[in-house]
Amino acid sequence: MASNTSSPDGTAPDETNGSVPDATSDDARSESETAPTEAPGSEPATTDISNVLLVTIDSLRSDAIAPYDPDRHSPVLQSLADGGTVFDHAFATGNWTPFSFPSILASEPVFARNGDIGVRGAETLASVLSDAGFATGGFNAANGFLTSHWGYPEGFDEFEPFVTSVGSSRYSRYLAAHPTVEAWIQLATSPIRRLGSKLRGDSDDRPFLDASRMFDVEDAATEFIDDTDDQFFLWVHYMDTHTPYVPAPRYIREVSDGLVGTHRMLHAHTRTSLGWEVGERTLSELRTLYQATVRQVDASVGRLLDALDAAGIADETAIVVAGDHGEEFQEHGHLAHYPKLYDELISVPLIVNAPGADGGRRVTEHVGLDAIPPTVADLLDVDAPADWRGESVAPSVRGEGDPDGDPVVSVTVRGEEVTEQPIPRSMADGDLLVSVRDAEWTYIENVDEDTVELYHRPSDPTQQTDLSTDPSDEQRAVIERFAPVAAEHAAELRDREAEAAAAGDDGDEVDADLEARLGALGYR
């Protein structure tokens, strides 16, 4: 998703050098007395894995966490990787949330069913598991694209997007659309609040601006774990790593030299929000803030794992962690996640930690995020619908075989300018771009402009050298192999678009409150 921070594209976040603290934070939740979960009779099939926790992290690029870059500071995610399986080449199917999540929760490409960016009418993962007798809970930290307007509550027994009304006053609507201003207000009062927390004996884990709704989501998920006696599927979506980056001060100190603090937020966000040039200092500060938000989410995931342990079900619960797309730091001229299909936006982490499977496994074959629904269903011994596009990678997790090797297709829609508003929500909003990837090559085609790009990622990891202009025989063979895949995908999307138009389905208008929340994330 594009954010309200407009400026250049993504380089790798800063390296971290903080010490590794205990994965459980000072304000970790008190232990629950809930008895271990038992299978609900004959409804779901009895397996060694009774439950799945799916954690999705907005704007999380793969090289932002320790399992993909040893210089990063994410001890909880590293622990999950050490005990599970890491997919080295996992790719999102779009550059922002609405283009990526149809694959994550419904195993289908965006636009491919009805020309819409949502999942209304789809056989979602939650609906399939609910029909199989599992309890289902979904908690989204206020991403307006993952709401009832686009069909995401379908199949969830409990669903809360935490997208509340922003109020009718001019002031409240202004703050909703300018969250960094609220961050500055909160920062000005933070000494008083820190003193109050110290006097009460509280920690400083909670962000000084809880715009990410991290603790609302964490508390809801913990309550779901504590109160659910059936086998379950639980989905949690974090927004901390989405711009603007507003981490708690302690995490800024953890991922930096410890001598600087929240003034970095003021300096970096002031320059970007005013549209000033982003120099090396500002870029470095933004990277540091981003890494601090990664660590903030990392700690929250640790507390969810503690909740599973306290409920006595940790050893029967599989954990799946993924980023929905990446983030740019000027690799290709912008910040945030504008409509491009390079690796800083498409290469994402995918970790599966499953009870009974050997840990420390690395899978080098490429996979798409549409593998998540069939993988979760496979882990829970539930049949996947025939309409799902992805293939389960549970056999790879169990050491029984590699993924199928089909190339991963990703799409975006780009207007006349990369940073053009409004953010595209349909194929009519600009040119259709389609990328095709395997573990080594990236092919990108602007379908409407009939232009192509080709990159060899092992020798050019940031995709700076387009090989399509004067390809070698090997490179020409790659183009000839990938071009039909892109063409077939584009044709399918255009067919669905035409069918939707013929049916008079132009999509519903988004209400003012939801538009204000989308505006707060940079979606005009």
Short mmCIF file of C-alpha atoms in Angstrom, two decimals:
data_model
loop_
_atom_site.label_atom_id
_atom_site.label_comp_id
_atom_site.label_asym_id
_atom_site.label_seq_id
_atom_site.Cartn_x
_atom_site.Cartn_y
_atom_site.Cartn_z
CA MET A 1 0.00 0.00 0.00
CA ALA A 2 1.21 3.45 -0.66
CA SER A 3 1.60 5.54 2.40
CA ASN A 4 1.14 9.22 3.12
CA THR A 5 4.93 9.45 3.14
CA SER A 6 5.76 10.38 -0.44
CA SER A 7 9.33 10.18 -1.51
CA PRO A 8 11.82 7.69 -2.85
CA ASP A 9 11.78 3.91 -3.00
CA GLY A 10 13.22 1.21 -0.73
CA THR A 11 16.72 0.21 0.24
CA ALA A 12 17.34 -2.46 2.84
CA PRO A 13 16.59 -1.33 6.39
CA ASP A 14 19.38 -0.49 8.80
CA GLU A 15 21.48 -3.16 10.40
CA THR A 16 20.83 -3.65 14.08
CA ASN A 17 23.26 -4.11 16.90
CA GLY A 18 21.14 -4.12 20.02
CA SER A 19 21.45 -6.86 22.59
CA VAL A 20 18.85 -9.61 22.47
CA PRO A 21 16.38 -9.22 25.34
CA ASP A 22 14.01 -11.80 26.70
CA ALA A 23 11.38 -12.47 24.03
CA THR A 24 8.65 -11.88 26.62
CA SER A 25 8.17 -8.21 27.44
CA ASP A 26 7.83 -6.60 30.86
CA ASP A 27 4.08 -6.30 30.48
CA ALA A 28 3.57 -9.80 29.13
CA ARG A 29 0.12 -11.13 29.81
CA SER A 30 -0.58 -13.07 32.98
CA GLU A 31 -0.74 -16.78 32.51
CA SER A 32 -4.11 -18.28 31.74
CA GLU A 33 -5.58 -21.19 33.66
CA THR A 34 -7.34 -22.47 30.56
CA ALA A 35 -7.13 -26.24 30.19
CA PRO A 36 -5.50 -27.68 27.07
CA THR A 37 -7.70 -27.53 24.00
CA GLU A 38 -9.37 -30.75 22.94
CA ALA A 39 -10.68 -31.69 19.53
CA PRO A 40 -14.45 -30.97 19.24
CA GLY A 41 -15.58 -34.52 18.79
CA SER A 42 -15.81 -35.74 15.23
CA GLU A 43 -16.05 -32.41 13.42
CA PRO A 44 -12.44 -31.63 12.37
CA ALA A 45 -10.19 -34.60 11.71
CA THR A 46 -7.91 -35.46 14.58
CA THR A 47 -4.30 -34.64 13.79
CA ASP A 48 -1.11 -33.87 15.67
CA ILE A 49 -1.85 -30.23 14.88
CA SER A 50 -5.09 -28.97 16.38
CA ASN A 51 -4.76 -25.23 15.74
CA VAL A 52 -3.09 -22.74 13.41
CA LEU A 53 -2.07 -19.17 14.21
CA LEU A 54 -1.52 -17.13 11.03
CA VAL A 55 0.43 -13.91 11.64
CA THR A 56 0.58 -11.44 8.77
CA ILE A 57 2.70 -8.31 9.08
CA ASP A 58 1.97 -5.37 6.83
CA SER A 59 4.85 -4.00 4.73
CA LEU A 60 7.36 -6.57 6.04
CA ARG A 61 10.13 -7.24 3.52
CA SER A 62 12.06 -10.46 3.90
CA ASP A 63 15.45 -8.88 4.66
CA ALA A 64 13.99 -7.01 7.63
CA ILE A 65 14.04 -10.02 9.97
CA ALA A 66 16.80 -12.19 11.36
CA PRO A 67 15.92 -15.46 9.58
CA TYR A 68 16.73 -13.71 6.27
CA ASP A 69 19.45 -11.32 7.46
CA PRO A 70 21.56 -12.26 10.50
CA ASP A 71 22.22 -8.60 11.25
CA ARG A 72 18.56 -7.99 12.03
CA HIS A 73 17.14 -8.03 15.55
CA SER A 74 13.98 -10.18 15.74
CA PRO A 75 14.62 -12.88 18.34
CA VAL A 76 11.07 -14.26 18.46
CA LEU A 77 10.80 -14.72 14.70
CA GLN A 78 14.30 -16.18 14.68
CA SER A 79 13.22 -18.70 17.30
CA LEU A 80 10.21 -19.68 15.18
CA ALA A 81 12.51 -20.10 12.19
CA ASP A 82 14.98 -22.19 14.19
CA GLY A 83 12.17 -24.56 15.13
CA GLY A 84 10.41 -24.44 11.78
CA THR A 85 10.82 -24.00 8.03
CA VAL A 86 11.95 -20.82 6.26
CA PHE A 87 11.02 -20.28 2.61
CA ASP A 88 13.93 -18.33 1.18
CA HIS A 89 12.08 -17.19 -1.95
CA ALA A 90 8.50 -16.35 -0.96
CA PHE A 91 6.71 -13.75 -3.06
CA ALA A 92 3.62 -11.62 -2.60
CA THR A 93 1.11 -11.44 -5.43
CA GLY A 94 0.90 -7.65 -5.29
CA ASN A 95 2.69 -4.58 -3.99
CA TRP A 96 0.11 -3.57 -1.39
CA THR A 97 -2.48 -5.16 0.84
CA PRO A 98 -5.59 -5.18 -1.39
CA PHE A 99 -3.61 -6.77 -4.22
CA SER A 100 -1.95 -9.34 -1.95
CA PHE A 101 -4.58 -10.52 0.51
CA PRO A 102 -6.90 -12.35 -1.89
CA SER A 103 -4.04 -14.84 -2.24
CA ILE A 104 -3.29 -14.97 1.51
CA LEU A 105 -6.83 -15.65 2.72
CA ALA A 106 -8.55 -17.04 -0.39
CA SER A 107 -5.71 -18.49 -2.54
CA GLU A 108 -6.80 -16.51 -5.59
CA PRO A 109 -5.24 -13.65 -7.56
CA VAL A 110 -6.65 -10.17 -7.15
CA PHE A 111 -9.30 -9.37 -9.81
CA ALA A 112 -9.37 -13.01 -10.98
CA ARG A 113 -12.87 -13.92 -9.77
CA ASN A 114 -14.99 -10.80 -10.29
CA GLY A 115 -12.68 -7.91 -11.12
CA ASP A 116 -12.74 -6.74 -7.48
CA ILE A 117 -9.91 -6.23 -4.98
CA GLY A 118 -11.75 -8.04 -2.19
CA VAL A 119 -12.77 -11.62 -1.38
CA ARG A 120 -16.56 -11.28 -1.36
CA GLY A 121 -18.07 -14.54 -2.56
CA ALA A 122 -14.78 -16.44 -2.42
CA GLU A 123 -14.16 -19.72 -0.62
CA THR A 124 -11.92 -18.14 1.99
CA LEU A 125 -9.64 -20.07 4.30
CA ALA A 126 -11.78 -19.06 7.27
CA SER A 127 -15.02 -20.24 5.64
CA VAL A 128 -13.51 -23.59 4.64
CA LEU A 129 -12.19 -24.22 8.15
CA SER A 130 -15.38 -23.00 9.80
CA ASP A 131 -17.38 -25.44 7.68
CA ALA A 132 -14.98 -28.17 8.85
CA GLY A 133 -15.84 -27.42 12.48
CA PHE A 134 -12.96 -25.20 13.56
CA ALA A 135 -13.44 -22.07 15.61
CA THR A 136 -12.21 -19.07 13.65
CA GLY A 137 -11.00 -15.66 14.78
CA GLY A 138 -9.63 -12.77 12.76
CA PHE A 139 -8.17 -9.54 14.17
CA ASN A 140 -6.87 -6.80 11.89
CA ALA A 141 -5.04 -3.77 13.25
CA ALA A 142 -7.12 -1.13 11.46
CA ASN A 143 -6.20 -1.76 7.84
CA GLY A 144 -9.27 -0.45 6.06
CA PHE A 145 -8.73 -2.75 3.08
CA LEU A 146 -9.27 -5.82 5.30
CA THR A 147 -12.82 -5.07 6.37
CA SER A 148 -16.41 -6.12 5.70
CA HIS A 149 -16.58 -3.75 2.72
CA TRP A 150 -14.32 -6.17 0.84
CA GLY A 151 -15.66 -9.41 2.36
CA TYR A 152 -12.95 -10.28 4.84
CA PRO A 153 -15.16 -11.26 7.82
CA GLU A 154 -16.57 -14.16 5.79
CA GLY A 155 -16.09 -17.43 7.70
CA PHE A 156 -14.82 -15.87 10.93
CA ASP A 157 -16.78 -16.58 14.13
CA GLU A 158 -15.07 -13.58 15.67
CA PHE A 159 -13.80 -10.74 13.48
CA GLU A 160 -12.66 -7.28 14.49
CA PRO A 161 -10.90 -4.87 12.11
CA PHE A 162 -10.50 -2.12 14.76
CA VAL A 163 -11.47 0.43 12.14
CA THR A 164 -13.52 2.73 14.35
CA SER A 165 -15.32 5.90 13.45
CA VAL A 166 -12.98 8.86 13.28
CA GLY A 167 -15.71 11.27 14.38
CA SER A 168 -17.35 14.12 12.55
CA SER A 169 -15.26 17.05 13.73
CA ARG A 170 -12.79 18.72 11.41
CA TYR A 171 -10.04 18.11 14.00
CA SER A 172 -10.64 14.35 14.32
CA ARG A 173 -10.79 13.90 10.55
CA TYR A 174 -7.58 15.89 10.16
CA LEU A 175 -5.78 13.65 12.66
CA ALA A 176 -7.12 10.53 10.94
CA ALA A 177 -5.59 11.70 7.68
CA HIS A 178 -2.36 13.01 9.27
CA PRO A 179 -1.26 10.45 11.89
CA THR A 180 2.24 11.89 12.14
CA VAL A 181 0.76 15.11 13.52
CA GLU A 182 -0.86 13.09 16.27
CA ALA A 183 2.49 11.40 16.84
CA TRP A 184 4.10 14.80 17.42
CA ILE A 185 1.33 15.73 19.87
CA GLN A 186 1.76 12.45 21.70
CA LEU A 187 5.53 12.86 21.74
CA ALA A 188 5.23 16.29 23.35
CA THR A 189 3.30 14.75 26.23
CA SER A 190 5.35 11.55 26.47
CA PRO A 191 7.57 12.66 29.42
CA ILE A 192 4.46 13.03 31.58
CA ARG A 193 3.10 9.68 30.51
CA ARG A 194 6.45 7.94 31.00
CA LEU A 195 6.61 9.35 34.52
CA GLY A 196 3.09 8.11 35.18
CA SER A 197 4.00 4.65 33.87
CA LYS A 198 7.08 4.56 36.08
CA LEU A 199 5.08 5.53 39.15
CA ARG A 200 2.55 2.79 38.35
CA GLY A 201 5.32 0.24 37.78
CA ASP A 202 4.38 -0.24 34.11
CA SER A 203 6.85 -0.78 31.28
CA ASP A 204 7.26 1.44 28.20
CA ASP A 205 6.32 -1.34 25.76
CA ARG A 206 3.20 0.40 24.54
CA PRO A 207 3.86 2.79 21.67
CA PHE A 208 3.39 6.43 22.52
CA LEU A 209 0.96 6.48 19.58
CA ASP A 210 -1.05 3.28 19.37
CA ALA A 211 -2.25 4.11 15.84
CA SER A 212 -1.19 0.61 14.84
CA ARG A 213 -3.76 -0.88 17.29
CA MET A 214 -1.18 -3.52 18.11
CA PHE A 215 -2.31 -4.03 21.68
CA ASP A 216 -5.99 -4.11 20.73
CA VAL A 217 -5.22 -6.91 18.30
CA GLU A 218 -2.92 -8.69 20.74
CA ASP A 219 -5.47 -8.54 23.56
CA ALA A 220 -8.29 -9.76 21.30
CA ALA A 221 -6.19 -12.66 20.03
CA THR A 222 -5.13 -13.61 23.56
CA GLU A 223 -8.74 -13.57 24.71
CA PHE A 224 -9.72 -15.76 21.75
CA ILE A 225 -7.00 -18.27 22.68
CA ASP A 226 -8.06 -18.29 26.34
CA ASP A 227 -11.79 -18.61 25.65
CA THR A 228 -11.79 -21.14 22.79
CA ASP A 229 -12.20 -24.79 23.69
CA ASP A 230 -12.47 -26.09 20.12
CA GLN A 231 -9.71 -26.54 17.59
CA PHE A 232 -9.16 -23.18 15.94
CA PHE A 233 -7.76 -21.03 13.18
CA LEU A 234 -6.62 -17.59 14.35
CA TRP A 235 -5.48 -14.81 12.03
CA VAL A 236 -3.71 -11.71 13.34
CA HIS A 237 -2.63 -8.80 11.13
CA TYR A 238 -0.14 -6.20 12.41
CA MET A 239 0.26 -2.68 11.00
CA ASP A 240 3.29 -1.38 12.95
CA THR A 241 5.68 -1.75 10.01
CA HIS A 242 3.42 0.30 7.74
CA THR A 243 4.24 3.98 7.36
CA PRO A 244 4.30 6.15 9.40
CA TYR A 245 6.68 4.17 11.62
CA VAL A 246 5.81 4.99 15.24
CA PRO A 247 7.64 2.47 17.47
CA ALA A 248 7.88 2.60 21.24
CA PRO A 249 11.11 4.34 22.33
CA ARG A 250 12.56 1.18 23.85
CA TYR A 251 12.58 -0.54 20.46
CA ILE A 252 14.33 2.38 18.80
CA ARG A 253 17.06 2.00 21.41
CA GLU A 254 17.22 -1.78 20.87
CA VAL A 255 17.89 -1.53 17.15
CA SER A 256 20.23 1.47 17.23
CA ASP A 257 23.28 2.55 19.18
CA GLY A 258 21.17 3.40 22.21
CA LEU A 259 22.32 7.01 22.28
CA VAL A 260 19.44 8.43 20.25
CA GLY A 261 15.72 8.23 20.68
CA THR A 262 12.40 9.47 19.52
CA HIS A 263 13.72 12.74 18.06
CA ARG A 264 14.49 10.61 15.00
CA MET A 265 10.76 10.26 14.48
CA LEU A 266 10.25 14.01 14.57
CA HIS A 267 13.06 14.74 12.13
CA ALA A 268 12.37 11.95 9.65
CA HIS A 269 8.59 12.19 9.56
CA THR A 270 8.64 15.99 9.45
CA ARG A 271 10.83 16.00 6.35
CA THR A 272 8.87 13.30 4.54
CA SER A 273 5.43 14.66 5.41
CA LEU A 274 6.44 18.12 4.17
CA GLY A 275 7.77 16.65 0.94
CA TRP A 276 11.34 17.75 1.57
CA GLU A 277 14.24 15.95 -0.03
CA VAL A 278 15.15 12.72 1.70
CA GLY A 279 18.89 12.73 2.32
CA GLU A 280 21.07 10.03 3.80
CA ARG A 281 20.36 11.09 7.38
CA THR A 282 16.60 11.01 6.93
CA LEU A 283 16.76 7.72 5.05
CA SER A 284 18.89 6.20 7.79
CA GLU A 285 16.44 7.38 10.43
CA LEU A 286 13.49 5.94 8.53
CA ARG A 287 15.28 2.60 8.25
CA THR A 288 15.99 2.61 11.97
CA LEU A 289 12.37 3.42 12.79
CA TYR A 290 11.24 0.64 10.46
CA GLN A 291 13.52 -1.87 12.17
CA ALA A 292 12.22 -0.70 15.54
CA THR A 293 8.64 -1.41 14.45
CA VAL A 294 9.75 -4.86 13.28
CA ARG A 295 11.12 -5.54 16.76
CA GLN A 296 7.91 -4.17 18.29
CA VAL A 297 5.84 -6.70 16.34
CA ASP A 298 8.39 -9.39 17.14
CA ALA A 299 7.83 -8.81 20.87
CA SER A 300 4.05 -8.89 20.43
CA VAL A 301 4.26 -12.22 18.59
CA GLY A 302 6.30 -13.47 21.53
CA ARG A 303 3.45 -12.59 23.87
CA LEU A 304 0.98 -14.48 21.66
CA LEU A 305 3.24 -17.52 21.88
CA ASP A 306 3.23 -17.09 25.64
CA ALA A 307 -0.58 -17.13 25.55
CA LEU A 308 -0.54 -20.40 23.63
CA ASP A 309 1.87 -21.84 26.15
CA ALA A 310 -0.21 -20.64 29.11
CA ALA A 311 -3.29 -22.24 27.57
CA GLY A 312 -1.41 -25.54 27.29
CA ILE A 313 -1.75 -25.77 23.50
CA ALA A 314 1.60 -24.55 22.21
CA ASP A 315 2.72 -28.06 21.28
CA GLU A 316 -0.36 -28.62 19.10
CA THR A 317 -0.49 -25.23 17.38
CA ALA A 318 1.24 -24.48 14.08
CA ILE A 319 2.47 -20.92 13.49
CA VAL A 320 2.59 -19.36 10.02
CA VAL A 321 4.22 -15.94 9.64
CA ALA A 322 4.23 -13.87 6.43
CA GLY A 323 4.58 -10.32 5.20
CA ASP A 324 1.79 -9.22 2.87
CA HIS A 325 4.21 -7.14 0.77
CA GLY A 326 7.48 -5.30 1.27
CA GLU A 327 8.60 -1.68 1.67
CA GLU A 328 10.77 0.65 -0.36
CA PHE A 329 13.68 2.72 0.89
CA GLN A 330 14.71 4.36 -2.37
CA GLU A 331 15.98 1.33 -4.32
CA HIS A 332 13.91 2.57 -7.24
CA GLY A 333 13.27 6.17 -6.29
CA HIS A 334 10.49 6.17 -3.69
CA LEU A 335 9.57 5.37 -0.11
CA ALA A 336 6.70 3.15 1.08
CA HIS A 337 5.06 0.84 -1.49
CA TYR A 338 3.99 2.52 -4.68
CA PRO A 339 2.98 0.42 -7.72
CA LYS A 340 6.14 -1.44 -8.68
CA LEU A 341 7.02 -5.12 -8.75
CA TYR A 342 10.67 -5.23 -7.67
CA ASP A 343 11.91 -7.45 -4.86
CA GLU A 344 11.84 -4.79 -2.13
CA LEU A 345 8.05 -4.90 -2.51
CA ILE A 346 7.43 -8.50 -3.56
CA SER A 347 10.01 -10.60 -1.66
CA VAL A 348 8.47 -11.35 1.74
CA PRO A 349 9.13 -13.67 4.65
CA LEU A 350 7.27 -16.95 4.98
CA ILE A 351 7.93 -19.10 8.04
CA VAL A 352 6.01 -22.23 9.03
CA ASN A 353 6.59 -23.67 12.49
CA ALA A 354 4.63 -26.92 12.78
CA PRO A 355 4.63 -29.36 15.73
CA GLY A 356 6.17 -32.67 14.81
CA ALA A 357 8.23 -31.28 11.92
CA ASP A 358 11.99 -30.93 12.05
CA GLY A 359 13.24 -27.42 12.72
CA GLY A 360 15.92 -25.41 10.98
CA ARG A 361 14.75 -26.38 7.51
CA ARG A 362 15.34 -23.96 4.57
CA VAL A 363 13.43 -24.27 1.30
CA THR A 364 15.14 -22.59 -1.65
CA GLU A 365 12.40 -23.28 -4.20
CA HIS A 366 10.14 -20.29 -4.92
CA VAL A 367 6.59 -20.09 -3.53
CA GLY A 368 3.74 -17.59 -3.69
CA LEU A 369 1.59 -16.47 -0.79
CA ASP A 370 -1.38 -18.22 -2.39
CA ALA A 371 0.20 -21.34 -0.84
CA ILE A 372 -0.92 -20.20 2.62
CA PRO A 373 -4.59 -21.31 2.56
CA PRO A 374 -3.92 -24.83 1.20
CA THR A 375 -0.96 -25.18 3.57
CA VAL A 376 -3.07 -24.27 6.62
CA ALA A 377 -5.83 -26.62 5.47
CA ASP A 378 -3.27 -29.39 4.90
CA LEU A 379 -1.77 -28.92 8.36
CA LEU A 380 -5.27 -29.26 9.84
CA ASP A 381 -6.14 -32.25 7.62
CA VAL A 382 -8.91 -30.40 5.77
CA ASP A 383 -9.44 -30.77 2.03
CA ALA A 384 -8.64 -27.65 -0.01
CA PRO A 385 -11.29 -26.42 -2.48
CA ALA A 386 -10.57 -27.13 -6.12
CA ASP A 387 -10.80 -23.42 -6.93
CA TRP A 388 -7.81 -22.49 -4.79
CA ARG A 389 -4.83 -21.61 -6.98
CA GLY A 390 -1.94 -22.31 -4.61
CA GLU A 391 -0.41 -25.64 -3.65
CA SER A 392 0.26 -26.69 -0.08
CA VAL A 393 3.86 -26.42 1.10
CA ALA A 394 3.14 -28.61 4.12
CA PRO A 395 5.05 -31.48 2.45
CA SER A 396 8.14 -29.24 2.38
CA VAL A 397 7.60 -28.45 6.06
CA ARG A 398 7.44 -32.17 6.80
CA GLY A 399 10.50 -32.87 4.64
CA GLU A 400 8.47 -34.83 2.09
CA GLY A 401 9.16 -32.84 -1.06
CA ASP A 402 9.80 -29.46 -2.67
CA PRO A 403 7.14 -26.97 -3.83
CA ASP A 404 5.72 -27.48 -7.31
CA GLY A 405 8.08 -25.00 -9.00
CA ASP A 406 5.42 -23.05 -10.90
CA PRO A 407 6.47 -19.40 -11.39
CA VAL A 408 4.90 -16.84 -9.06
CA VAL A 409 2.77 -14.14 -10.70
CA SER A 410 2.30 -10.70 -9.11
CA VAL A 411 0.36 -7.68 -10.34
CA THR A 412 -0.07 -3.97 -9.78
CA VAL A 413 -1.90 -1.12 -11.48
CA ARG A 414 -0.05 2.13 -12.18
CA GLY A 415 -1.46 5.48 -13.22
CA GLU A 416 0.34 8.05 -15.31
CA GLU A 417 2.60 8.84 -12.37
CA VAL A 418 3.91 6.27 -9.91
CA THR A 419 2.74 8.36 -6.96
CA GLU A 420 -0.54 9.40 -8.56
CA GLN A 421 -3.58 9.59 -6.33
CA PRO A 422 -6.07 8.03 -5.92
CA ILE A 423 -4.34 4.74 -5.20
CA PRO A 424 -5.57 2.27 -7.88
CA ARG A 425 -8.37 0.00 -6.73
CA SER A 426 -9.37 -1.38 -10.13
CA MET A 427 -7.74 -2.22 -13.44
CA ALA A 428 -9.41 0.87 -14.92
CA ASP A 429 -7.18 3.07 -12.74
CA GLY A 430 -4.06 2.67 -14.88
CA ASP A 431 -1.75 0.30 -16.70
CA LEU A 432 -1.71 -3.34 -15.68
CA LEU A 433 1.77 -4.59 -14.71
CA VAL A 434 2.43 -8.31 -14.33
CA SER A 435 5.59 -9.91 -12.96
CA VAL A 436 6.64 -13.56 -13.21
CA ARG A 437 9.29 -14.98 -10.88
CA ASP A 438 11.17 -18.09 -10.07
CA ALA A 439 13.96 -18.41 -7.54
CA GLU A 440 16.43 -16.72 -9.90
CA TRP A 441 14.71 -14.50 -12.47
CA THR A 442 12.23 -11.60 -12.40
CA TYR A 443 10.23 -10.74 -15.53
CA ILE A 444 8.04 -7.60 -15.46
CA GLU A 445 5.67 -6.60 -18.22
CA ASN A 446 3.56 -3.47 -18.59
CA VAL A 447 0.74 -5.15 -20.43
CA ASP A 448 -0.84 -1.94 -21.68
CA GLU A 449 2.39 -0.28 -22.79
CA ASP A 450 3.83 -3.55 -24.15
CA THR A 451 7.18 -3.05 -22.42
CA VAL A 452 9.19 -5.68 -20.54
CA GLU A 453 12.02 -5.86 -18.02
CA LEU A 454 14.20 -8.81 -17.02
CA TYR A 455 16.45 -9.14 -13.98
CA HIS A 456 18.80 -11.84 -12.75
CA ARG A 457 18.48 -11.53 -8.99
CA PRO A 458 21.52 -13.59 -7.86
CA SER A 459 23.86 -11.19 -9.72
CA ASP A 460 21.62 -8.11 -9.36
CA PRO A 461 19.70 -8.45 -6.07
CA THR A 462 18.21 -4.95 -6.17
CA GLN A 463 17.16 -5.23 -9.84
CA GLN A 464 19.06 -2.29 -11.26
CA THR A 465 20.18 -3.77 -14.60
CA ASP A 466 17.42 -4.54 -17.09
CA LEU A 467 18.63 -7.41 -19.29
CA SER A 468 15.70 -7.33 -21.71
CA THR A 469 17.19 -4.71 -24.04
CA ASP A 470 20.05 -6.89 -25.30
CA PRO A 471 19.39 -10.38 -23.98
CA SER A 472 21.73 -13.32 -24.28
CA ASP A 473 20.38 -16.63 -25.54
CA GLU A 474 19.75 -17.75 -21.96
CA GLN A 475 18.00 -14.50 -21.10
CA ARG A 476 15.90 -14.62 -24.25
CA ALA A 477 14.82 -18.15 -23.29
CA VAL A 478 13.68 -16.88 -19.89
CA ILE A 479 11.64 -14.13 -21.55
CA GLU A 480 10.09 -16.64 -23.92
CA ARG A 481 9.24 -18.91 -21.00
CA PHE A 482 7.71 -16.19 -18.80
CA ALA A 483 5.95 -13.99 -21.38
CA PRO A 484 3.13 -16.50 -22.05
CA VAL A 485 2.55 -16.86 -18.30
CA ALA A 486 2.14 -13.10 -17.95
CA ALA A 487 -0.07 -12.92 -21.04
CA GLU A 488 -2.35 -15.71 -19.83
CA HIS A 489 -2.72 -14.08 -16.41
CA ALA A 490 -3.43 -10.65 -17.89
CA ALA A 491 -6.02 -12.11 -20.26
CA GLU A 492 -7.82 -13.82 -17.39
CA LEU A 493 -7.97 -10.59 -15.40
CA ARG A 494 -9.23 -8.63 -18.39
CA ASP A 495 -11.95 -11.25 -18.95
CA ARG A 496 -13.13 -10.90 -15.35
CA GLU A 497 -13.05 -7.12 -15.66
CA ALA A 498 -15.20 -7.26 -18.79
CA GLU A 499 -17.67 -9.67 -17.16
CA ALA A 500 -18.00 -7.40 -14.12
CA ALA A 501 -18.58 -4.38 -16.36
CA ALA A 502 -21.20 -6.25 -18.39
CA ALA A 503 -22.98 -7.19 -15.17
CA GLY A 504 -22.96 -3.54 -14.07
CA ASP A 505 -20.81 -4.31 -11.04
CA ASP A 506 -18.81 -1.14 -10.52
CA GLY A 507 -18.13 -1.83 -6.84
CA ASP A 508 -19.72 -0.18 -3.83
CA GLU A 509 -18.93 3.32 -2.67
CA VAL A 510 -16.68 3.43 0.37
CA ASP A 511 -18.22 5.32 3.28
CA ALA A 512 -16.60 8.49 4.62
CA ASP A 513 -15.23 6.93 7.81
CA LEU A 514 -13.52 4.11 5.94
CA GLU A 515 -12.14 6.56 3.40
CA ALA A 516 -10.70 8.65 6.25
CA ARG A 517 -8.98 5.59 7.71
CA LEU A 518 -7.60 4.64 4.30
CA GLY A 519 -6.40 8.21 3.96
CA ALA A 520 -4.57 7.87 7.26
CA LEU A 521 -2.58 5.04 5.67
CA GLY A 522 -1.90 7.09 2.57
CA TYR A 523 -4.70 5.67 0.40
CA ARG A 524 -6.58 8.59 -1.12
#
